[in-house]
Amino acid sequence: NKVVADGEGRGDRDWAVFPVLWGGSDPEEGSYFAFLPFWGETRDVFGVEELHYRFFPLYLSLRDGAYEGTTLLWPLVHWGEGGGTRNLRIMPFYSHEVVEGKSRRTSILWPLVSFGERDLHREHPERFFFAFPFYGCVNSDEAWARTVLFPLYQAAGSANGYSETNVLWPVYRRMEGPGGREALRVWPLFGRSRGRGGSRDDFYLWPIIWDREYPVPSGTVYSFRVVPFWRDTERRGPGGERISRDASLWPLFRKVVRPDGSERFSALWLLPFPWEDFERAWSPLWTIFEERSGGPGGRGGWDLLGGILGYESAPGEASLRLLWWIRIPL
């Protein structure tokens, strides 16, 4: 139940016993009542200013702004006009819609045949025709697209130099675009992609071998993977210097070089992908050997079998560790 008062103190009341009963009153528009789905009318409900229905879906009439329409056996038959819009629909045999200055659409045996114009109010309006699945086209003064027996053949192009062809999508794809963009795919044998800023993304025998390179704010990231066995990700700075690296040969070892210069080598390594939280909690259960170097203050060391035997070093000191906590200075 909702009551809203206007500036003169008159109340606009709306109430509902959802979803069966709707009602209310308005000082200017009067009262309304709806008993779904049999009989009634609603205002500002379901995104429509005014809606009348009789034994839904047998009959509906609506008003939304200047547009007034009638529907029989919703959504099969509809006609209406107003506010620059005209509609006629007898589904699935025929439909026609005109929005003055924006679009004109016609369909026959929907969704098999459709044609018309759209974006008439924009700089580059489009004309389209589709006879699914045999042929389709979209044309404007700056771009075009074609499809024949989808997914057998698709092609598109634009005035800025972009072109793309697909045959038996996703098997074959060829793309060229401005700024050095290009792509070639013969799936699942190989794929090659080149983007802006020198980025590249290649695969071989999808989804087994992946070779990637892409720019980031601090430099460039290089990644090479042979799923699930080998994974190597390296970040380099603007001058080509290595900032960090994460490489693993599953399930034998993993080596991590961090930006601060510290390194860690672990064997075994049972995760074919990085998962820091899981590693922190459970890796001691399977780690046979771990070595650390280059830590803060020059600290380093190694652990055997999760810490049963270990070694720690720092400038001017070193110690041997037994059973996790017994330390023997060296």
XYZ file of C-alpha atoms in Angstrom:
330
model
C 0.000 0.000 0.000
C 1.483 3.366 -1.039
C 0.098 6.895 -0.655
C 1.715 9.971 -2.237
C 0.263 13.463 -1.652
C 0.526 16.218 -4.262
C 1.176 19.898 -3.536
C -2.488 20.509 -2.736
C -2.716 17.644 -0.265
C -4.609 15.305 -2.560
C -3.583 11.674 -2.261
C -2.384 9.278 -4.947
C -3.043 5.799 -3.525
C -1.783 2.479 -4.928
C -2.303 -0.947 -3.366
C -1.832 -4.574 -4.369
C -2.372 -8.104 -3.163
C 0.460 -9.386 -5.337
C 0.079 -10.767 -7.910
C -3.714 -11.130 -8.128
C -5.266 -7.794 -7.102
C -4.131 -4.277 -8.056
C -5.893 -1.026 -7.308
C -5.562 2.631 -6.584
C -6.776 6.151 -7.212
C -5.309 9.353 -8.604
C -6.728 12.885 -8.277
C -6.303 13.520 -12.012
C -6.520 10.072 -13.645
C -9.231 8.568 -11.449
C -9.337 5.096 -9.909
C -8.387 1.701 -11.284
C -8.834 -1.917 -10.291
C -7.420 -5.177 -11.683
C -8.216 -8.807 -10.896
C -5.564 -10.851 -12.677
C -5.942 -12.494 -15.085
C -9.686 -11.967 -15.614
C -10.620 -8.297 -15.789
C -9.322 -4.873 -14.969
C -7.001 -1.994 -15.685
C -3.686 -0.755 -14.297
C -1.755 2.507 -14.402
C 2.027 2.881 -14.343
C 2.432 -0.874 -13.865
C 4.507 -3.226 -16.046
C 6.175 -0.170 -17.626
C 2.930 1.033 -19.273
C 0.974 4.174 -18.368
C -2.433 2.562 -18.805
C -3.341 -1.087 -19.492
C -6.806 -2.653 -19.894
C -7.342 -6.395 -20.199
C -10.183 -8.873 -20.475
C -9.495 -12.543 -19.701
C -5.757 -12.266 -20.318
C -4.263 -13.165 -22.771
C -7.472 -12.924 -24.832
C -7.660 -9.115 -25.002
C -5.491 -6.159 -23.980
C -5.479 -2.488 -24.817
C -2.815 -0.029 -23.718
C -1.852 3.619 -23.729
C 1.723 4.751 -23.253
C 2.198 8.430 -23.956
C 0.648 9.167 -27.336
C 0.759 5.521 -28.385
C -2.426 3.441 -28.195
C -2.536 -0.240 -29.085
C -4.687 -3.366 -28.986
C -3.563 -6.967 -28.529
C -5.494 -10.187 -29.121
C -4.219 -13.535 -27.880
C -1.056 -11.875 -26.558
C 1.521 -11.724 -28.056
C 0.222 -13.038 -31.388
C -1.909 -10.161 -32.755
C -1.279 -6.476 -32.107
C -1.944 -3.156 -33.805
C -1.436 0.407 -32.641
C -0.377 3.939 -33.527
C 0.701 7.182 -31.921
C 3.716 9.304 -31.044
C 5.339 8.630 -34.415
C 5.076 4.825 -34.030
C 2.896 2.427 -36.055
C 2.648 -1.308 -35.355
C 0.925 -4.290 -36.934
C 1.698 -7.852 -35.851
C 0.092 -11.170 -36.791
C 2.615 -13.647 -35.488
C 4.322 -15.573 -36.908
C 3.012 -14.655 -40.366
C 3.624 -10.912 -40.628
C 4.762 -7.892 -38.614
C 5.502 -4.302 -39.522
C 6.790 -1.514 -37.285
C 7.595 2.105 -38.129
C 9.234 4.548 -35.724
C 9.284 7.850 -37.580
C 12.800 9.086 -38.207
C 14.397 6.049 -36.500
C 13.517 2.661 -38.000
C 11.282 0.598 -40.291
C 11.081 -3.171 -39.815
C 9.093 -5.898 -41.557
C 9.121 -9.635 -40.904
C 7.427 -12.500 -42.768
C 7.142 -15.924 -41.171
C 9.200 -14.652 -38.222
C 12.057 -15.306 -37.635
C 12.741 -16.548 -41.165
C 12.491 -13.335 -43.239
C 13.041 -9.773 -42.029
C 14.103 -6.544 -43.713
C 14.077 -2.808 -43.137
C 16.133 0.193 -42.046
C 17.422 1.255 -38.655
C 19.371 4.108 -37.035
C 17.772 6.575 -39.467
C 18.343 9.364 -36.924
C 22.087 8.669 -36.764
C 24.954 9.640 -39.038
C 25.240 6.214 -40.676
C 21.816 4.536 -41.034
C 21.709 0.832 -41.958
C 19.634 -1.291 -44.323
C 19.213 -4.993 -43.550
C 17.733 -8.141 -45.053
C 17.691 -11.658 -43.589
C 16.278 -14.903 -44.971
C 17.428 -17.223 -42.198
C 19.511 -19.361 -42.481
C 20.153 -18.896 -46.203
C 21.269 -15.279 -46.583
C 21.610 -12.061 -44.631
C 23.148 -8.646 -45.190
C 23.577 -5.298 -43.436
C 24.753 -2.207 -45.331
C 25.556 1.388 -44.530
C 27.803 4.022 -46.060
C 30.646 3.006 -43.706
C 30.243 -0.749 -43.067
C 28.753 -3.984 -44.407
C 28.175 -7.580 -43.321
C 27.100 -10.805 -45.089
C 26.137 -14.301 -44.010
C 25.368 -17.315 -46.215
C 23.995 -20.565 -44.816
C 25.103 -19.677 -41.269
C 27.554 -20.860 -39.948
C 28.987 -21.759 -43.370
C 30.093 -18.246 -44.353
C 30.223 -14.841 -42.703
C 32.039 -11.698 -43.766
C 32.159 -8.055 -42.690
C 34.087 -4.894 -43.490
C 34.195 -1.164 -42.880
C 35.597 2.004 -44.403
C 38.373 2.232 -41.780
C 40.138 -0.842 -43.217
C 38.550 -3.530 -41.057
C 37.672 -6.849 -42.742
C 36.740 -10.266 -41.372
C 35.843 -13.630 -42.929
C 34.562 -16.736 -41.126
C 34.023 -20.130 -42.753
C 32.331 -22.899 -40.774
C 32.632 -20.784 -37.628
C 34.603 -21.287 -35.425
C 36.880 -23.385 -37.672
C 38.299 -20.684 -39.967
C 38.664 -16.972 -39.271
C 40.668 -14.279 -41.025
C 40.651 -10.669 -39.756
C 42.573 -7.501 -40.586
C 42.061 -4.112 -39.011
C 43.589 -0.701 -38.414
C 46.484 -0.257 -36.025
C 48.191 -3.511 -36.989
C 45.342 -5.733 -35.821
C 45.116 -9.127 -37.521
C 43.990 -12.662 -36.741
C 44.114 -16.054 -38.420
C 42.522 -19.204 -37.003
C 42.306 -22.761 -38.302
C 40.697 -24.437 -35.303
C 41.818 -26.583 -33.531
C 45.215 -26.704 -35.277
C 46.425 -23.158 -34.652
C 45.398 -19.548 -34.170
C 47.284 -16.256 -34.383
C 46.164 -12.842 -33.190
C 47.957 -9.481 -33.262
C 46.587 -6.398 -31.539
C 47.402 -2.813 -30.771
C 50.541 -2.066 -28.798
C 52.369 -5.163 -30.028
C 50.143 -7.675 -28.228
C 49.900 -11.206 -29.613
C 47.911 -14.309 -28.698
C 48.707 -17.635 -30.397
C 47.569 -21.207 -29.805
C 48.485 -24.595 -31.242
C 46.457 -27.795 -30.975
C 43.778 -25.997 -28.954
C 43.566 -26.037 -25.974
C 47.053 -27.465 -25.356
C 49.661 -24.832 -26.347
C 49.242 -21.086 -25.682
C 51.780 -18.351 -26.415
C 50.895 -14.787 -25.388
C 52.505 -11.362 -25.139
C 50.687 -8.203 -24.073
C 51.630 -4.757 -22.737
C 50.855 -3.646 -19.179
C 51.476 -0.244 -17.518
C 54.838 -1.398 -16.122
C 56.113 -3.138 -19.273
C 55.237 -6.394 -21.027
C 53.968 -9.810 -19.925
C 55.081 -12.973 -21.740
C 53.214 -16.217 -21.162
C 53.771 -19.697 -22.581
C 51.773 -22.773 -21.558
C 51.594 -26.423 -22.516
C 48.438 -27.518 -20.706
C 48.604 -28.968 -18.109
C 52.361 -29.579 -17.818
C 54.347 -26.404 -18.454
C 53.465 -22.837 -17.459
C 55.842 -19.871 -17.700
C 54.774 -16.252 -17.121
C 57.371 -13.480 -17.158
C 56.965 -9.724 -16.709
C 59.584 -7.403 -18.175
C 60.100 -3.683 -17.757
C 60.125 -0.998 -20.472
C 63.799 -1.725 -21.204
C 63.330 -5.486 -21.435
C 64.674 -6.194 -17.926
C 62.983 -9.041 -16.068
C 60.753 -7.911 -13.184
C 59.195 -11.226 -12.163
C 58.744 -14.797 -13.349
C 56.527 -17.725 -12.414
C 57.372 -21.072 -14.045
C 56.196 -24.585 -13.207
C 56.572 -28.089 -14.619
C 53.578 -29.987 -13.277
C 53.760 -31.996 -11.077
C 57.540 -31.759 -10.535
C 58.417 -28.178 -9.539
C 57.582 -24.493 -9.490
C 59.985 -21.525 -9.461
C 58.912 -17.967 -8.602
C 61.027 -14.804 -8.987
C 59.338 -11.813 -7.338
C 59.759 -8.078 -8.151
C 61.843 -7.568 -4.971
C 64.450 -10.028 -6.290
C 63.537 -12.887 -3.941
C 63.219 -16.387 -5.401
C 61.503 -19.596 -4.362
C 61.847 -23.100 -5.766
C 59.373 -25.856 -4.759
C 59.206 -29.560 -5.570
C 56.761 -31.290 -5.886
C 54.127 -28.966 -7.345
C 50.691 -30.596 -7.616
C 48.681 -27.573 -8.861
C 48.703 -27.074 -12.668
C 47.784 -23.395 -12.079
C 48.586 -20.731 -9.439
C 46.284 -20.676 -6.421
C 48.023 -18.747 -3.669
C 45.465 -19.310 -0.864
C 45.318 -23.067 -1.464
C 49.108 -23.221 -1.746
C 49.631 -21.343 1.514
C 47.348 -23.710 3.422
C 48.116 -27.109 1.901
C 51.416 -27.114 -0.016
C 53.429 -28.312 3.052
C 51.564 -31.623 2.747
C 53.130 -32.435 -0.618
C 56.264 -30.259 -0.823
C 59.382 -32.448 -0.730
C 61.914 -29.652 -1.119
C 61.699 -25.845 -1.037
C 64.524 -23.342 -1.507
C 64.380 -19.564 -0.845
C 66.939 -16.892 -1.745
C 67.254 -13.137 -2.118
C 64.781 -12.337 0.651
C 64.702 -9.135 2.750
C 68.118 -8.471 4.260
C 69.709 -11.178 2.130
C 67.921 -13.993 3.937
C 67.565 -17.435 2.361
C 67.366 -21.137 3.085
C 65.749 -24.419 2.240
C 63.338 -26.965 3.761
C 63.088 -30.706 3.275
C 59.744 -32.515 3.733
C 57.930 -29.398 4.889
C 60.485 -28.506 7.584
C 61.646 -31.821 9.069
C 65.094 -30.658 8.010
C 65.938 -27.101 7.012
C 68.611 -24.488 6.622
C 68.410 -20.698 7.111
C 71.004 -18.050 6.325
C 71.427 -14.296 6.627
C 74.457 -12.001 6.391
C 76.846 -13.131 9.119
C 74.744 -16.047 10.436
C 73.383 -19.446 9.480
C 71.511 -22.235 11.238
C 70.302 -25.759 10.680
C 66.690 -26.535 11.662
C 65.430 -29.940 12.824
C 61.802 -30.955 13.283
C 60.490 -27.461 12.374
C 61.641 -25.592 15.539
C 65.007 -26.968 16.776
C 67.708 -24.592 15.501
C 71.447 -25.431 15.500
C 73.713 -22.411 14.816
C 76.481 -23.001 12.270
